PDB file of C-alpha atoms in Angstrom:
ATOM      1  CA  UNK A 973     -60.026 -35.540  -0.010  1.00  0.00           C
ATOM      2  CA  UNK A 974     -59.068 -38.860   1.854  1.00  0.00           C
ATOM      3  CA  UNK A 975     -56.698 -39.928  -0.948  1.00  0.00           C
ATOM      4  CA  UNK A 976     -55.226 -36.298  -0.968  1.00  0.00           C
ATOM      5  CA  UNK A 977     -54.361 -36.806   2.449  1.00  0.00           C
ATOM      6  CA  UNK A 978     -52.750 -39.980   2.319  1.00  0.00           C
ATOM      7  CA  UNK A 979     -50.475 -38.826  -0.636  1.00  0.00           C
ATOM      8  CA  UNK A 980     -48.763 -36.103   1.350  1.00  0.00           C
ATOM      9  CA  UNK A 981     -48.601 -38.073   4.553  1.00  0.00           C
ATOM     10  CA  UNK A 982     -46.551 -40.660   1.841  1.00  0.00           C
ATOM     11  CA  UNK A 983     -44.873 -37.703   1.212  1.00  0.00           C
ATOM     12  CA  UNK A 984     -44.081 -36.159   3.716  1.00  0.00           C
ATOM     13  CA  UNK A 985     -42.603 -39.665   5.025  1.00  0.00           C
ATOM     14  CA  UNK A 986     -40.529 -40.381   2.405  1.00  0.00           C
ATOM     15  CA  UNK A 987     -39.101 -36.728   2.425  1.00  0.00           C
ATOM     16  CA  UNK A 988     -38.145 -37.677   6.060  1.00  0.00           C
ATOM     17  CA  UNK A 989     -36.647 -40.732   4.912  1.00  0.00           C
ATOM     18  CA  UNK A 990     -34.262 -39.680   2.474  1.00  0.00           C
ATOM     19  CA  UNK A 991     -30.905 -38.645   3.438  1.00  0.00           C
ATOM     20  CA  UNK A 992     -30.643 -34.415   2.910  1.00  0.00           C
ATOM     21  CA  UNK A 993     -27.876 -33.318   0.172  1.00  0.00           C
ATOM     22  CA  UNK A 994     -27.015 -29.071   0.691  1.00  0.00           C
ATOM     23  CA  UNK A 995     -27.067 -28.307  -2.644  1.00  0.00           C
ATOM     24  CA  UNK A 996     -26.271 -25.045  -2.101  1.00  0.00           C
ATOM     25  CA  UNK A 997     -23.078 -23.322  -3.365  1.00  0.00           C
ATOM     26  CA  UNK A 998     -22.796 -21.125   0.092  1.00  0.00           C
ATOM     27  CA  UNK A 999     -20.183 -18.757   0.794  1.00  0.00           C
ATOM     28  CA  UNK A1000     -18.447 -21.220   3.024  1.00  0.00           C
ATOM     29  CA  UNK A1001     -17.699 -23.653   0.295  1.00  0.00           C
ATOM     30  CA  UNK A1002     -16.207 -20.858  -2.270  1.00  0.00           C
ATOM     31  CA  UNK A1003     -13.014 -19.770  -2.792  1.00  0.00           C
ATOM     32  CA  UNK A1004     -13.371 -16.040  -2.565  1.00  0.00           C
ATOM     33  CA  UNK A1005      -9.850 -14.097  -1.923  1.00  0.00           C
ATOM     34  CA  UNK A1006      -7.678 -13.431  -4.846  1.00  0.00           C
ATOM     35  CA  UNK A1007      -4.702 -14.345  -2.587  1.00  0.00           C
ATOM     36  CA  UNK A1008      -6.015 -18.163  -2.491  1.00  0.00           C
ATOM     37  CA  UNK A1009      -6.659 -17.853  -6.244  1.00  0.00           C
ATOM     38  CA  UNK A1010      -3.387 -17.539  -6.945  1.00  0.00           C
ATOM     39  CA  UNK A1011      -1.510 -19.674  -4.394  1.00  0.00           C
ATOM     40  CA  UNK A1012      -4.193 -22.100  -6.268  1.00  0.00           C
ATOM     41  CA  UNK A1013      -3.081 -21.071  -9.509  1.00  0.00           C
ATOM     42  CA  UNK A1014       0.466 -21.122  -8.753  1.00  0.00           C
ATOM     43  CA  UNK A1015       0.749 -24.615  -6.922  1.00  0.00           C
ATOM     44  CA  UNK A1016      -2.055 -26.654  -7.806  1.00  0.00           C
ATOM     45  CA  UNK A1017      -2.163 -29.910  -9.733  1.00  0.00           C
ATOM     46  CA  UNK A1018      -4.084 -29.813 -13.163  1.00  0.00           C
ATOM     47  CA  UNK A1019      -6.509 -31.592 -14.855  1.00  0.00           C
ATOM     48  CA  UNK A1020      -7.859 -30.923 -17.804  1.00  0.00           C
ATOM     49  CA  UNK A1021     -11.168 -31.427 -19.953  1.00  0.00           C
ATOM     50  CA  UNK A1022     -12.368 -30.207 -23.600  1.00  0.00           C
ATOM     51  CA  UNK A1023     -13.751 -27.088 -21.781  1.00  0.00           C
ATOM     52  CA  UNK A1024     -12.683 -26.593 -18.231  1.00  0.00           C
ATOM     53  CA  UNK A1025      -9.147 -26.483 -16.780  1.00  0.00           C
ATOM     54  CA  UNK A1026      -9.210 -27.172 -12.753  1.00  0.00           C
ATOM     55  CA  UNK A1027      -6.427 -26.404 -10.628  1.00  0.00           C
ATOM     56  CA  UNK A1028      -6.515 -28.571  -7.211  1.00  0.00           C
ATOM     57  CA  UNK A1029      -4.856 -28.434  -4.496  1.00  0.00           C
ATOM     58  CA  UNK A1030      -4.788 -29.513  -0.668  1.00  0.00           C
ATOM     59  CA  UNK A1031      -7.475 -27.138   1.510  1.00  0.00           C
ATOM     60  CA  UNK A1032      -6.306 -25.868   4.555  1.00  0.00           C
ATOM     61  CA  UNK A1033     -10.084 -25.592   5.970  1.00  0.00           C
ATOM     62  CA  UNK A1034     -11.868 -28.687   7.090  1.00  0.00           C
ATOM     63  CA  UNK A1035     -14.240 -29.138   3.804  1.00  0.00           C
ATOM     64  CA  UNK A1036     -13.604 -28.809  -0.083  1.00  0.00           C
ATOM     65  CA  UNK A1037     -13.703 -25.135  -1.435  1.00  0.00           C
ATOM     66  CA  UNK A1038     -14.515 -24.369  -5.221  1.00  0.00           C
ATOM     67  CA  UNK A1039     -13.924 -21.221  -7.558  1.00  0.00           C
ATOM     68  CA  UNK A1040     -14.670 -20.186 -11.168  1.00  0.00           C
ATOM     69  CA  UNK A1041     -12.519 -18.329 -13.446  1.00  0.00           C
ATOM     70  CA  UNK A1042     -14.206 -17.395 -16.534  1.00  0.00           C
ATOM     71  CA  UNK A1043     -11.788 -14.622 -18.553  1.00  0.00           C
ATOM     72  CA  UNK A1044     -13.308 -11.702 -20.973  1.00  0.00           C
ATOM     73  CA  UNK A1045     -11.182 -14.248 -23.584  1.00  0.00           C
ATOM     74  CA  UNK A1046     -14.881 -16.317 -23.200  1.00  0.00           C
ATOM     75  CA  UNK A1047     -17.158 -13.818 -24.399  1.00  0.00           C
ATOM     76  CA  UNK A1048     -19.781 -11.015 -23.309  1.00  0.00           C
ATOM     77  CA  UNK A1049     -20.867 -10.855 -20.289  1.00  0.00           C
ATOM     78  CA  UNK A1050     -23.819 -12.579 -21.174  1.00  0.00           C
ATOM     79  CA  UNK A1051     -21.897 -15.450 -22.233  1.00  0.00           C
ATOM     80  CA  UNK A1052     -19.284 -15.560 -19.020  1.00  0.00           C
ATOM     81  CA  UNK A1053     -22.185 -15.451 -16.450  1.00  0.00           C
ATOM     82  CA  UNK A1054     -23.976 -18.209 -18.681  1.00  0.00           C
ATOM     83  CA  UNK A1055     -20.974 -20.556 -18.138  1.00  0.00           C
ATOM     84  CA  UNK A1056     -20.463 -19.638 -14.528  1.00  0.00           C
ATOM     85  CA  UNK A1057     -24.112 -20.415 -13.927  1.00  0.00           C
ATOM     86  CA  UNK A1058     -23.661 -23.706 -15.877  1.00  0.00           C
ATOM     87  CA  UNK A1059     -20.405 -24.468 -14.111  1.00  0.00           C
ATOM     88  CA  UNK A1060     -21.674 -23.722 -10.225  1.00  0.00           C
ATOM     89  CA  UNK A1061     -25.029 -26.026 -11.177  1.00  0.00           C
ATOM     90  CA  UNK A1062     -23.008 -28.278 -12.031  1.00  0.00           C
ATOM     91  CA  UNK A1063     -20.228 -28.078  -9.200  1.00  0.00           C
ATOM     92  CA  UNK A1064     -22.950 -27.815  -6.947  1.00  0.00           C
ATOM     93  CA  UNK A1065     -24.798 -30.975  -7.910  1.00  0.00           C
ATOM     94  CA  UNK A1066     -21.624 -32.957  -8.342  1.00  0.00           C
ATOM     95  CA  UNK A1067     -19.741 -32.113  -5.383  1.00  0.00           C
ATOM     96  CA  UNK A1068     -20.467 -35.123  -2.791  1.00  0.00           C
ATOM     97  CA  UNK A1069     -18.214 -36.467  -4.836  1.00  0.00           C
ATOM     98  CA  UNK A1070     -15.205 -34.990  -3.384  1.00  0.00           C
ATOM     99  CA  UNK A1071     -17.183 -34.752  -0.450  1.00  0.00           C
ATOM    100  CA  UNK A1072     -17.573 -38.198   0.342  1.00  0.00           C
ATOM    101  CA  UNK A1073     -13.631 -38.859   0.121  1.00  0.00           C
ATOM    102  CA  UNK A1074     -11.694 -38.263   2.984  1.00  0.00           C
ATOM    103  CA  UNK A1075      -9.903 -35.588   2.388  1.00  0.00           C
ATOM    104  CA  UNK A1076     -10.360 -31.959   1.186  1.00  0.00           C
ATOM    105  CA  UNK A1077      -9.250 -29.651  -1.442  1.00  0.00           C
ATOM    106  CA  UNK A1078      -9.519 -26.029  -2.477  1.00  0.00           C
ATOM    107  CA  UNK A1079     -10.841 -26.345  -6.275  1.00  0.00           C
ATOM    108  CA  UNK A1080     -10.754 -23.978  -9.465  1.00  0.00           C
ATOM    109  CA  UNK A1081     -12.524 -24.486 -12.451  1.00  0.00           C
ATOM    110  CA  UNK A1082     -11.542 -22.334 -15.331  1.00  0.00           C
ATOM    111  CA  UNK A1083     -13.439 -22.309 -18.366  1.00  0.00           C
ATOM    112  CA  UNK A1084     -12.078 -22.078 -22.199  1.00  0.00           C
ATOM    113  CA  UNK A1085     -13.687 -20.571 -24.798  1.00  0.00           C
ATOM    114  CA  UNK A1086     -14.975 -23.675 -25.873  1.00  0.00           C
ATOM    115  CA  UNK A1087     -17.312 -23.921 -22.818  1.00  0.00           C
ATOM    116  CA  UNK A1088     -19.459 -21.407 -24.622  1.00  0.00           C
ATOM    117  CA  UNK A1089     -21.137 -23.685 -27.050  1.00  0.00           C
ATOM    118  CA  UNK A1090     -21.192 -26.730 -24.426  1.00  0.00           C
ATOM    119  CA  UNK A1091     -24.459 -28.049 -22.886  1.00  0.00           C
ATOM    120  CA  UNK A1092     -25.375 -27.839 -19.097  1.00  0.00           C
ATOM    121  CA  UNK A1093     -25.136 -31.809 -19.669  1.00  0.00           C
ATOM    122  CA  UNK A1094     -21.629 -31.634 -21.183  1.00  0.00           C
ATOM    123  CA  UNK A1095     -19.791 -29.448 -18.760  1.00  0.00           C
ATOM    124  CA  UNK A1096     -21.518 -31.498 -15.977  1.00  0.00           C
ATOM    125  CA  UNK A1097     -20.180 -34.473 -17.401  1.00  0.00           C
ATOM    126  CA  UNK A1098     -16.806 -32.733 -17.352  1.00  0.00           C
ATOM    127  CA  UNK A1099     -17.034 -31.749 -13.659  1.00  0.00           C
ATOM    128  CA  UNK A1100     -17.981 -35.654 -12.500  1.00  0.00           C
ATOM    129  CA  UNK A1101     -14.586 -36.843 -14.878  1.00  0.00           C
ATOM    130  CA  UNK A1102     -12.269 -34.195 -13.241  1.00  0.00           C
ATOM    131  CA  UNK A1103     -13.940 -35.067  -9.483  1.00  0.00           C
ATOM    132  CA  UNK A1104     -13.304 -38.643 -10.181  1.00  0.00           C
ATOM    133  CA  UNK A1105     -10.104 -38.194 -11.583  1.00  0.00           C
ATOM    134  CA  UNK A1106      -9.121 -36.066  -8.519  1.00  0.00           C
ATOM    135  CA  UNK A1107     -10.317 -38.571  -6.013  1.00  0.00           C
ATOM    136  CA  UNK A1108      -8.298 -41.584  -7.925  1.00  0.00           C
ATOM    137  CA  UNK A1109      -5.366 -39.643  -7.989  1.00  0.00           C
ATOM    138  CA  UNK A1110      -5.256 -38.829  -3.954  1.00  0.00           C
ATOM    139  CA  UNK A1111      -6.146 -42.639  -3.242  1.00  0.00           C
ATOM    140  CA  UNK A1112      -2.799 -43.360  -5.598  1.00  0.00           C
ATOM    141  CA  UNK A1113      -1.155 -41.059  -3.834  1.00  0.00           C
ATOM    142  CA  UNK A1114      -2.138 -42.348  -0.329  1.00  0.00           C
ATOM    143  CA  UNK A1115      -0.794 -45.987  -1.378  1.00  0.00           C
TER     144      UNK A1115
END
């Protein structure tokens, strides 16, 4: 019982400790009006991985904003809303990365219909090279 109680005091310390990451993909943090799709779309820079496409450009708001596009040109449903879970996991672990720089963008990830038979590893892999490459290119840009 004694040791029990020491554990989650250890616990409960360390848990205080540690700096808290929102990993949640809220509806502040989302791109969700077709309008900004396609000013996104229409304007924004490219890069480009095996599976995903993402289309970046300068946010208006004061933090980064993310969308999916995942077409019928995919697969079922069942296989869209499989790589839209995959991709927001993975956005949603991976975005302090653009977070931490300072400045913001509005983000869309659009999957190919090669994402279907990628991993949760691989397209998370994917998202960490494009938010990389994103951040290098805006410190370039700021030189």
């Amino acid at each position: 019982m004694q040791k029990d109680v020491r554990d989650w005091s250890r616990q409960l310390v360390q848990r205080e400790l540690e700096p808290t990451l929102n990993y949640r993909f809220e509806k502040s943090i989302r791109i969700r009006k077709r309008s900004d799709f396609q000013r996104i779309q229409r304007s924004g820079r490219r890069f480009r991985q095996r599976d995903i496409l993402a289309l970046v450009l300068p946010s208006q708001g004061d933090e980064c904003r993310y969308g999916l596009t995942v077409s019928r040109k995919v697969g079922n449903a069942v296989k869209r809303n499989r790589v839209k879970r995959l991709l927001r996991e993975a956005i949603r672990h991976e975005r302090h990365i653009l977070d931490a720089a300072n400045a913001c963008w509005d983000v869309v990830v659009i999957a190919h219909q090669t994402s279907v038979a990628a991993s949760a590893e691989t397209l998370r892999k994917q998202v960490i090279v494009i938010m990389e490459r994103i951040v290098a290119q805006d410190e370039r840009n700021r030189k």
